[in-house]
Amino acid sequence: MIIGVPLETKQGERRVALLPRAVEEIKAAGHDVRVETRAGLAAGFDDTAYREAGADIVVAKDVWDSDLIVKVKEVQEADLAIMPRGATIFSFHHLPGEPDRTRELAAKGATAIAFEMVRDARGQFPLLAPMSKIAARLGVEHGMALLGASAAGERRRALVLGAGNAGMSAARAASRLKADVVILTRSNGSVEDAKDAGFKSFLSTPENIEQYALASDLIVGAVFVAGEPTPKLLPRELVKRMKPGSVIVDFSIDAGGVAETSRPTTHEEPCYIEEGVIHCCIPNIPAADPPAASKAISEAALPYVLDMASHESVAAALTRNPELRDAVLLWQGHINHEGIATEAWLPYTPLTDTMLAESA
């Protein structure tokens, strides 16, 4: 199989999906790797490092002609312009709330296997988790810095919405920065887990959200519902009543964000003020630490890439690997996720063994 690693085209994105060490392992398994020139430069790996690992250094068009594209962020307009029909892309896709991109991928006959939908046998998200931890650290540090120095003896109050990898990492980061932390989450089990970790935690009822949002200096949106838009836990009317100058750091922005006032920002312009509240909603915040983030993605993605490459086709791999199969959002232009299909006003087609067998 030929694996292609393109240069990321999303604004501010500096990560690369596979590092040279991963290329060496893929080559050792008998496969070819094409890396777009300068794809790893921002992460600290130049073309020479990839060439020495056994990759062919090529231009974008040749990368996209590979059997399997492995990239970090969702397909951009620049990618669509050169993407051949029938491309298979293993990356973060974040299609909920993006019906136009869904329609464009479907029109290209693309196969989209989503990093964020890969769930292991323990129910964990092995590709999403390391990015969530890095995002939490960077986002909370930035949010606390925006609040500035507190008065002597005064501790900042932080509210974390969500108790998954991002939420717990954010809570720990805020605690290290001497904030008083409350975690609101949707299940009794996760409430108890957060308490066991040493945090105040309650169910995320509208009453609790209102109470703690109005008392907080920093709110972290860390809610993730696989394949679904993020619920709007902070309506505009509530944001209006929050402390002036308080901060919302919304890690959930890839799926719409936790606040009605949230909209995507960039590394170049990370924040804006709405209703007197500072909002920071960078979808690809781990790109601010490209070496660490690229290493984490590469290590997490490599076993799945090797698994797909070890079979006679990607279709054959999916029949044997439920972790990957459940992460397929589009198969050869057919939308395999009901919610995403509904948003795009396109037919929903469940992925079946017959479909895979016909493609193998």
CSV table of C-alpha atoms in Angstrom, one decimal:
chain,number,residue,atom,x,y,z
A,1,MET,CA,0.0,0.0,0.0
A,2,ILE,CA,1.1,3.6,-0.6
A,3,ILE,CA,0.6,5.9,2.4
A,4,GLY,CA,0.5,9.7,1.7
A,5,VAL,CA,1.3,12.4,4.3
A,6,PRO,CA,0.4,15.8,3.0
A,7,LEU,CA,1.4,19.3,4.3
A,8,GLU,CA,-1.5,20.6,6.4
A,9,THR,CA,-3.3,23.5,4.8
A,10,LYS,CA,-5.6,24.6,7.6
A,11,GLN,CA,-4.7,28.1,8.8
A,12,GLY,CA,-2.2,28.0,11.7
A,13,GLU,CA,-1.8,24.2,11.5
A,14,ARG,CA,1.8,23.1,12.1
A,15,ARG,CA,1.4,19.5,13.0
A,16,VAL,CA,2.2,16.5,10.8
A,17,ALA,CA,0.4,13.2,11.0
A,18,LEU,CA,3.4,10.7,10.9
A,19,LEU,CA,6.9,11.3,12.1
A,20,PRO,CA,10.0,9.8,10.4
A,21,ARG,CA,10.1,7.0,13.0
A,22,ALA,CA,6.6,6.0,11.9
A,23,VAL,CA,7.7,6.1,8.3
A,24,GLU,CA,10.5,3.7,9.1
A,25,GLU,CA,8.1,1.2,10.6
A,26,ILE,CA,5.7,1.4,7.7
A,27,LYS,CA,8.6,0.9,5.3
A,28,ALA,CA,9.9,-2.1,7.3
A,29,ALA,CA,6.4,-3.6,6.9
A,30,GLY,CA,6.8,-3.5,3.2
A,31,HIS,CA,4.8,-0.4,2.2
A,32,ASP,CA,5.7,2.9,0.5
A,33,VAL,CA,5.3,6.3,2.0
A,34,ARG,CA,5.0,9.6,0.1
A,35,VAL,CA,5.5,12.8,2.2
A,36,GLU,CA,4.8,16.2,0.8
A,37,THR,CA,7.8,18.5,0.8
A,38,ARG,CA,8.0,20.5,4.1
A,39,ALA,CA,5.1,18.6,5.7
A,40,GLY,CA,7.1,18.0,8.9
A,41,LEU,CA,9.2,21.2,9.0
A,42,ALA,CA,7.1,23.1,11.6
A,43,ALA,CA,7.2,20.0,13.9
A,44,GLY,CA,11.0,19.9,13.7
A,45,PHE,CA,11.5,17.3,10.8
A,46,ASP,CA,12.8,18.4,7.4
A,47,ASP,CA,12.6,16.6,4.1
A,48,THR,CA,16.0,15.0,4.7
A,49,ALA,CA,14.8,13.3,7.9
A,50,TYR,CA,11.9,11.8,6.0
A,51,ARG,CA,14.0,10.8,3.1
A,52,GLU,CA,16.5,9.0,5.4
A,53,ALA,CA,13.5,7.2,7.0
A,54,GLY,CA,12.6,5.9,3.5
A,55,ALA,CA,9.9,8.2,2.3
A,56,ASP,CA,9.6,9.6,-1.1
A,57,ILE,CA,9.4,13.4,-1.0
A,58,VAL,CA,6.9,14.6,-3.5
A,59,VAL,CA,4.5,17.5,-4.4
A,60,ALA,CA,0.9,17.7,-3.1
A,61,LYS,CA,-0.7,16.1,-6.2
A,62,ASP,CA,1.5,13.0,-5.9
A,63,VAL,CA,0.7,12.6,-2.2
A,64,TRP,CA,-3.0,12.7,-2.8
A,65,ASP,CA,-2.7,9.9,-5.4
A,66,SER,CA,-1.7,7.5,-2.6
A,67,ASP,CA,-3.9,4.6,-1.5
A,68,LEU,CA,-4.4,6.0,2.0
A,69,ILE,CA,-4.0,9.6,3.1
A,70,VAL,CA,-3.0,10.2,6.7
A,71,LYS,CA,-3.3,13.8,7.8
A,72,VAL,CA,-4.1,15.8,11.0
A,73,LYS,CA,-6.9,18.2,10.3
A,74,GLU,CA,-10.1,18.1,8.2
A,75,VAL,CA,-10.0,18.4,4.5
A,76,GLN,CA,-9.7,22.1,3.4
A,77,GLU,CA,-10.6,23.8,0.1
A,78,ALA,CA,-7.0,23.6,-1.0
A,79,ASP,CA,-7.1,19.9,-0.5
A,80,LEU,CA,-10.4,19.4,-2.3
A,81,ALA,CA,-8.9,21.2,-5.3
A,82,ILE,CA,-6.3,18.5,-5.9
A,83,MET,CA,-8.0,15.5,-4.3
A,84,PRO,CA,-8.7,12.7,-6.8
A,85,ARG,CA,-12.0,11.0,-6.9
A,86,GLY,CA,-12.2,8.1,-4.4
A,87,ALA,CA,-9.5,9.2,-2.0
A,88,THR,CA,-9.4,7.5,1.4
A,89,ILE,CA,-8.5,10.0,4.2
A,90,PHE,CA,-7.7,9.0,7.8
A,91,SER,CA,-7.7,12.2,9.9
A,92,PHE,CA,-9.7,14.4,12.2
A,93,HIS,CA,-12.8,15.2,10.1
A,94,HIS,CA,-15.2,16.9,12.5
A,95,LEU,CA,-18.2,16.8,10.1
A,96,PRO,CA,-21.0,17.5,12.5
A,97,GLY,CA,-22.2,21.1,11.7
A,98,GLU,CA,-20.2,21.1,8.4
A,99,PRO,CA,-22.8,20.0,5.8
A,100,ASP,CA,-21.0,21.8,3.0
A,101,ARG,CA,-17.8,19.8,3.6
A,102,THR,CA,-19.8,16.6,3.9
A,103,ARG,CA,-21.4,17.3,0.5
A,104,GLU,CA,-18.0,18.1,-1.1
A,105,LEU,CA,-16.5,14.8,0.2
A,106,ALA,CA,-19.5,12.9,-1.0
A,107,ALA,CA,-19.3,14.4,-4.4
A,108,LYS,CA,-15.7,13.4,-4.6
A,109,GLY,CA,-16.6,9.8,-3.7
A,110,ALA,CA,-14.3,10.0,-0.7
A,111,THR,CA,-13.9,7.7,2.2
A,112,ALA,CA,-13.5,9.5,5.5
A,113,ILE,CA,-12.2,7.6,8.5
A,114,ALA,CA,-12.3,9.9,11.5
A,115,PHE,CA,-9.6,10.0,14.2
A,116,GLU,CA,-12.1,11.4,16.6
A,117,MET,CA,-14.5,8.4,16.1
A,118,VAL,CA,-11.9,5.6,16.7
A,119,ARG,CA,-12.9,4.0,20.0
A,120,ASP,CA,-10.9,1.1,21.5
A,121,ALA,CA,-12.2,-2.0,23.4
A,122,ARG,CA,-12.3,0.0,26.6
A,123,GLY,CA,-14.5,2.6,25.1
A,124,GLN,CA,-11.7,5.2,25.0
A,125,PHE,CA,-10.7,7.5,22.1
A,126,PRO,CA,-7.0,6.8,21.6
A,127,LEU,CA,-6.4,9.4,18.9
A,128,LEU,CA,-8.5,12.1,20.4
A,129,ALA,CA,-7.2,11.7,24.0
A,130,PRO,CA,-3.6,12.9,23.5
A,131,MET,CA,-4.8,16.0,21.6
A,132,SER,CA,-7.4,16.7,24.3
A,133,LYS,CA,-4.7,16.7,27.0
A,134,ILE,CA,-2.4,19.0,25.1
A,135,ALA,CA,-5.3,21.3,24.2
A,136,ALA,CA,-6.4,21.4,27.9
A,137,ARG,CA,-2.9,22.4,29.1
A,138,LEU,CA,-2.4,25.1,26.5
A,139,GLY,CA,-6.0,26.5,26.6
A,140,VAL,CA,-6.2,26.8,30.4
A,141,GLU,CA,-2.8,28.4,30.6
A,142,HIS,CA,-3.9,30.9,28.0
A,143,GLY,CA,-7.3,31.5,29.6
A,144,MET,CA,-5.7,32.1,33.1
A,145,ALA,CA,-3.2,34.5,31.5
A,146,LEU,CA,-6.0,36.5,30.0
A,147,LEU,CA,-7.6,36.9,33.4
A,148,GLY,CA,-4.4,38.5,34.6
A,149,ALA,CA,-3.0,38.6,38.2
A,150,SER,CA,-5.7,38.2,40.9
A,151,ALA,CA,-5.9,40.3,44.0
A,152,ALA,CA,-3.7,39.1,46.9
A,153,GLY,CA,-5.2,36.0,48.5
A,154,GLU,CA,-7.9,35.7,45.8
A,155,ARG,CA,-8.2,32.4,44.0
A,156,ARG,CA,-9.7,32.3,40.5
A,157,ARG,CA,-12.8,30.2,40.0
A,158,ALA,CA,-12.8,27.8,37.1
A,159,LEU,CA,-15.8,25.8,35.8
A,160,VAL,CA,-15.1,22.8,33.6
A,161,LEU,CA,-18.0,21.5,31.5
A,162,GLY,CA,-17.2,17.8,30.7
A,163,ALA,CA,-15.2,15.1,32.5
A,164,GLY,CA,-13.6,13.3,29.6
A,165,ASN,CA,-9.9,13.5,28.8
A,166,ALA,CA,-10.0,17.2,27.9
A,167,GLY,CA,-12.1,18.1,30.9
A,168,MET,CA,-10.0,16.3,33.5
A,169,SER,CA,-6.8,17.6,31.9
A,170,ALA,CA,-8.2,21.1,32.0
A,171,ALA,CA,-9.3,20.7,35.7
A,172,ARG,CA,-5.8,19.5,36.6
A,173,ALA,CA,-4.2,22.4,34.7
A,174,ALA,CA,-6.4,25.0,36.4
A,175,SER,CA,-5.8,23.4,39.8
A,176,ARG,CA,-2.0,23.7,39.2
A,177,LEU,CA,-2.5,27.4,38.5
A,178,LYS,CA,-4.2,27.7,41.9
A,179,ALA,CA,-7.8,28.0,40.7
A,180,ASP,CA,-10.8,26.6,42.6
A,181,VAL,CA,-12.2,24.1,40.2
A,182,VAL,CA,-15.8,22.7,39.7
A,183,ILE,CA,-16.5,20.1,37.1
A,184,LEU,CA,-20.0,19.6,35.7
A,185,THR,CA,-20.7,16.4,33.8
A,186,ARG,CA,-23.7,14.5,32.5
A,187,SER,CA,-23.5,11.2,34.4
A,188,ASN,CA,-23.4,10.1,38.0
A,189,GLY,CA,-20.5,7.8,37.2
A,190,SER,CA,-18.3,10.6,35.8
A,191,VAL,CA,-19.3,12.9,38.7
A,192,GLU,CA,-18.0,10.2,41.1
A,193,ASP,CA,-14.8,9.8,39.0
A,194,ALA,CA,-14.1,13.5,39.2
A,195,LYS,CA,-14.7,13.5,42.9
A,196,ASP,CA,-12.3,10.6,43.3
A,197,ALA,CA,-9.7,12.7,41.5
A,198,GLY,CA,-10.1,15.4,44.1
A,199,PHE,CA,-12.5,17.8,42.4
A,200,LYS,CA,-15.8,19.3,43.3
A,201,SER,CA,-18.2,17.8,40.8
A,202,PHE,CA,-21.9,17.8,40.1
A,203,LEU,CA,-24.4,16.9,37.3
A,204,SER,CA,-24.6,19.4,34.5
A,205,THR,CA,-28.2,20.4,35.1
A,206,PRO,CA,-29.3,23.9,33.8
A,207,GLU,CA,-29.5,25.0,37.4
A,208,ASN,CA,-26.0,24.0,38.3
A,209,ILE,CA,-24.6,25.4,35.0
A,210,GLU,CA,-26.2,28.8,35.8
A,211,GLN,CA,-25.0,28.8,39.4
A,212,TYR,CA,-21.4,28.0,38.6
A,213,ALA,CA,-21.1,29.9,35.4
A,214,LEU,CA,-22.2,33.2,37.1
A,215,ALA,CA,-19.6,32.6,39.8
A,216,SER,CA,-16.7,31.6,37.6
A,217,ASP,CA,-13.8,33.6,36.1
A,218,LEU,CA,-12.9,30.9,33.6
A,219,ILE,CA,-15.2,28.4,31.9
A,220,VAL,CA,-13.7,25.5,29.9
A,221,GLY,CA,-15.9,23.8,27.3
A,222,ALA,CA,-14.7,20.2,27.1
A,223,VAL,CA,-17.9,18.4,26.1
A,224,PHE,CA,-17.5,15.7,23.4
A,225,VAL,CA,-20.4,13.6,22.0
A,226,ALA,CA,-19.0,11.3,19.3
A,227,GLY,CA,-20.4,12.2,15.9
A,228,GLU,CA,-22.8,14.8,17.2
A,229,PRO,CA,-22.9,18.6,17.6
A,230,THR,CA,-22.0,19.9,21.0
A,231,PRO,CA,-25.0,20.8,23.2
A,232,LYS,CA,-25.3,24.5,23.8
A,233,LEU,CA,-24.9,24.5,27.6
A,234,LEU,CA,-24.3,28.3,27.8
A,235,PRO,CA,-27.1,30.2,26.1
A,236,ARG,CA,-26.5,33.8,25.2
A,237,GLU,CA,-28.7,35.1,28.0
A,238,LEU,CA,-26.5,33.3,30.5
A,239,VAL,CA,-23.3,34.6,28.9
A,240,LYS,CA,-24.7,38.1,29.2
A,241,ARG,CA,-24.9,37.7,33.0
A,242,MET,CA,-21.4,36.3,33.5
A,243,LYS,CA,-18.7,38.4,35.1
A,244,PRO,CA,-17.5,41.1,32.8
A,245,GLY,CA,-14.0,40.1,31.6
A,246,SER,CA,-14.4,36.5,32.4
A,247,VAL,CA,-13.1,34.0,29.9
A,248,ILE,CA,-14.6,31.1,28.0
A,249,VAL,CA,-12.1,28.6,26.5
A,250,ASP,CA,-14.1,26.4,24.2
A,251,PHE,CA,-12.3,23.1,23.3
A,252,SER,CA,-15.6,21.8,21.9
A,253,ILE,CA,-15.7,24.3,19.0
A,254,ASP,CA,-14.9,21.7,16.4
A,255,ALA,CA,-18.4,20.4,16.9
A,256,GLY,CA,-20.0,23.8,17.5
A,257,GLY,CA,-19.0,24.8,21.0
A,258,VAL,CA,-20.7,24.8,24.3
A,259,ALA,CA,-21.8,28.5,24.2
A,260,GLU,CA,-24.3,30.1,21.8
A,261,THR,CA,-21.7,32.9,21.5
A,262,SER,CA,-18.8,30.6,20.5
A,263,ARG,CA,-17.4,30.7,17.0
A,264,PRO,CA,-14.1,29.4,15.7
A,265,THR,CA,-11.0,31.6,16.1
A,266,THR,CA,-7.4,31.1,14.9
A,267,HIS,CA,-3.9,31.1,16.3
A,268,GLU,CA,-3.3,34.5,14.7
A,269,GLU,CA,-6.5,36.0,16.2
A,270,PRO,CA,-7.3,33.6,19.1
A,271,CYS,CA,-9.9,35.7,21.0
A,272,TYR,CA,-12.9,38.0,20.7
A,273,ILE,CA,-15.2,39.7,23.2
A,274,GLU,CA,-19.0,39.0,23.1
A,275,GLU,CA,-21.5,40.0,25.7
A,276,GLY,CA,-18.5,41.4,27.8
A,277,VAL,CA,-16.9,37.9,28.0
A,278,ILE,CA,-13.6,36.9,26.3
A,279,HIS,CA,-14.0,33.9,24.1
A,280,CYS,CA,-11.1,31.7,22.9
A,281,CYS,CA,-12.2,29.0,20.5
A,282,ILE,CA,-9.3,27.7,18.5
A,283,PRO,CA,-10.2,24.4,16.8
A,284,ASN,CA,-6.6,23.3,16.4
A,285,ILE,CA,-5.1,24.6,19.6
A,286,PRO,CA,-2.6,21.7,20.0
A,287,ALA,CA,-0.9,23.1,16.9
A,288,ALA,CA,0.7,25.6,19.2
A,289,ASP,CA,3.0,22.8,20.3
A,290,PRO,CA,3.7,21.1,17.0
A,291,PRO,CA,6.6,18.8,18.2
A,292,ALA,CA,4.7,17.3,21.1
A,293,ALA,CA,1.3,17.2,19.3
A,294,SER,CA,2.8,15.6,16.2
A,295,LYS,CA,4.6,12.9,18.2
A,296,ALA,CA,1.4,12.1,20.1
A,297,ILE,CA,-0.7,11.8,16.9
A,298,SER,CA,2.0,9.8,15.1
A,299,GLU,CA,2.3,7.3,17.9
A,300,ALA,CA,-1.5,6.9,18.2
A,301,ALA,CA,-2.3,6.7,14.5
A,302,LEU,CA,0.6,4.3,13.5
A,303,PRO,CA,-1.0,1.0,14.7
A,304,TYR,CA,-4.2,1.7,12.8
A,305,VAL,CA,-2.2,2.7,9.7
A,306,LEU,CA,-0.2,-0.5,9.8
A,307,ASP,CA,-3.4,-2.5,10.3
A,308,MET,CA,-5.0,-1.0,7.2
A,309,ALA,CA,-1.8,-1.4,5.2
A,310,SER,CA,-1.3,-5.0,6.3
A,311,HIS,CA,-4.5,-6.2,4.5
A,312,GLU,CA,-5.1,-6.4,0.8
A,313,SER,CA,-7.2,-3.3,1.0
A,314,VAL,CA,-8.7,-0.8,3.4
A,315,ALA,CA,-12.1,-2.5,3.0
A,316,ALA,CA,-10.6,-5.8,4.1
A,317,ALA,CA,-9.1,-4.1,7.2
A,318,LEU,CA,-12.4,-2.6,8.2
A,319,THR,CA,-14.2,-6.0,8.1
A,320,ARG,CA,-11.8,-7.2,10.7
A,321,ASN,CA,-11.2,-4.1,12.9
A,322,PRO,CA,-14.4,-2.7,14.6
A,323,GLU,CA,-12.4,0.2,16.0
A,324,LEU,CA,-11.8,1.5,12.5
A,325,ARG,CA,-15.1,0.4,11.0
A,326,ASP,CA,-17.1,2.4,13.5
A,327,ALA,CA,-15.0,5.5,12.6
A,328,VAL,CA,-16.1,5.5,9.0
A,329,LEU,CA,-18.2,8.6,8.3
A,330,LEU,CA,-18.2,8.2,4.5
A,331,TRP,CA,-17.5,5.2,2.4
A,332,GLN,CA,-16.8,5.9,-1.3
A,333,GLY,CA,-19.1,8.9,-1.2
A,334,HIS,CA,-21.9,7.2,0.8
A,335,ILE,CA,-22.6,8.8,4.2
A,336,ASN,CA,-22.5,6.2,6.9
A,337,HIS,CA,-23.5,8.4,9.8
A,338,GLU,CA,-27.2,9.3,10.1
A,339,GLY,CA,-26.8,12.6,11.8
A,340,ILE,CA,-24.2,13.9,9.4
A,341,ALA,CA,-26.3,12.7,6.4
A,342,THR,CA,-29.4,14.5,7.8
A,343,GLU,CA,-27.4,17.8,8.2
A,344,ALA,CA,-26.2,17.5,4.6
A,345,TRP,CA,-29.6,16.6,3.2
A,346,LEU,CA,-28.1,13.5,1.7
A,347,PRO,CA,-29.1,9.8,2.0
A,348,TYR,CA,-27.9,7.8,4.9
A,349,THR,CA,-26.3,4.5,4.0
A,350,PRO,CA,-25.3,2.1,6.8
A,351,LEU,CA,-21.9,0.6,6.1
A,352,THR,CA,-22.4,-3.2,5.5
A,353,ASP,CA,-20.2,-6.2,5.0
A,354,THR,CA,-21.6,-6.4,1.4
A,355,MET,CA,-20.4,-2.8,0.7
A,356,LEU,CA,-17.0,-3.6,2.0
A,357,ALA,CA,-16.8,-7.0,0.2
A,358,GLU,CA,-17.6,-5.4,-3.1
A,359,SER,CA,-14.8,-2.9,-2.6
A,360,ALA,CA,-12.2,-5.3,-1.3
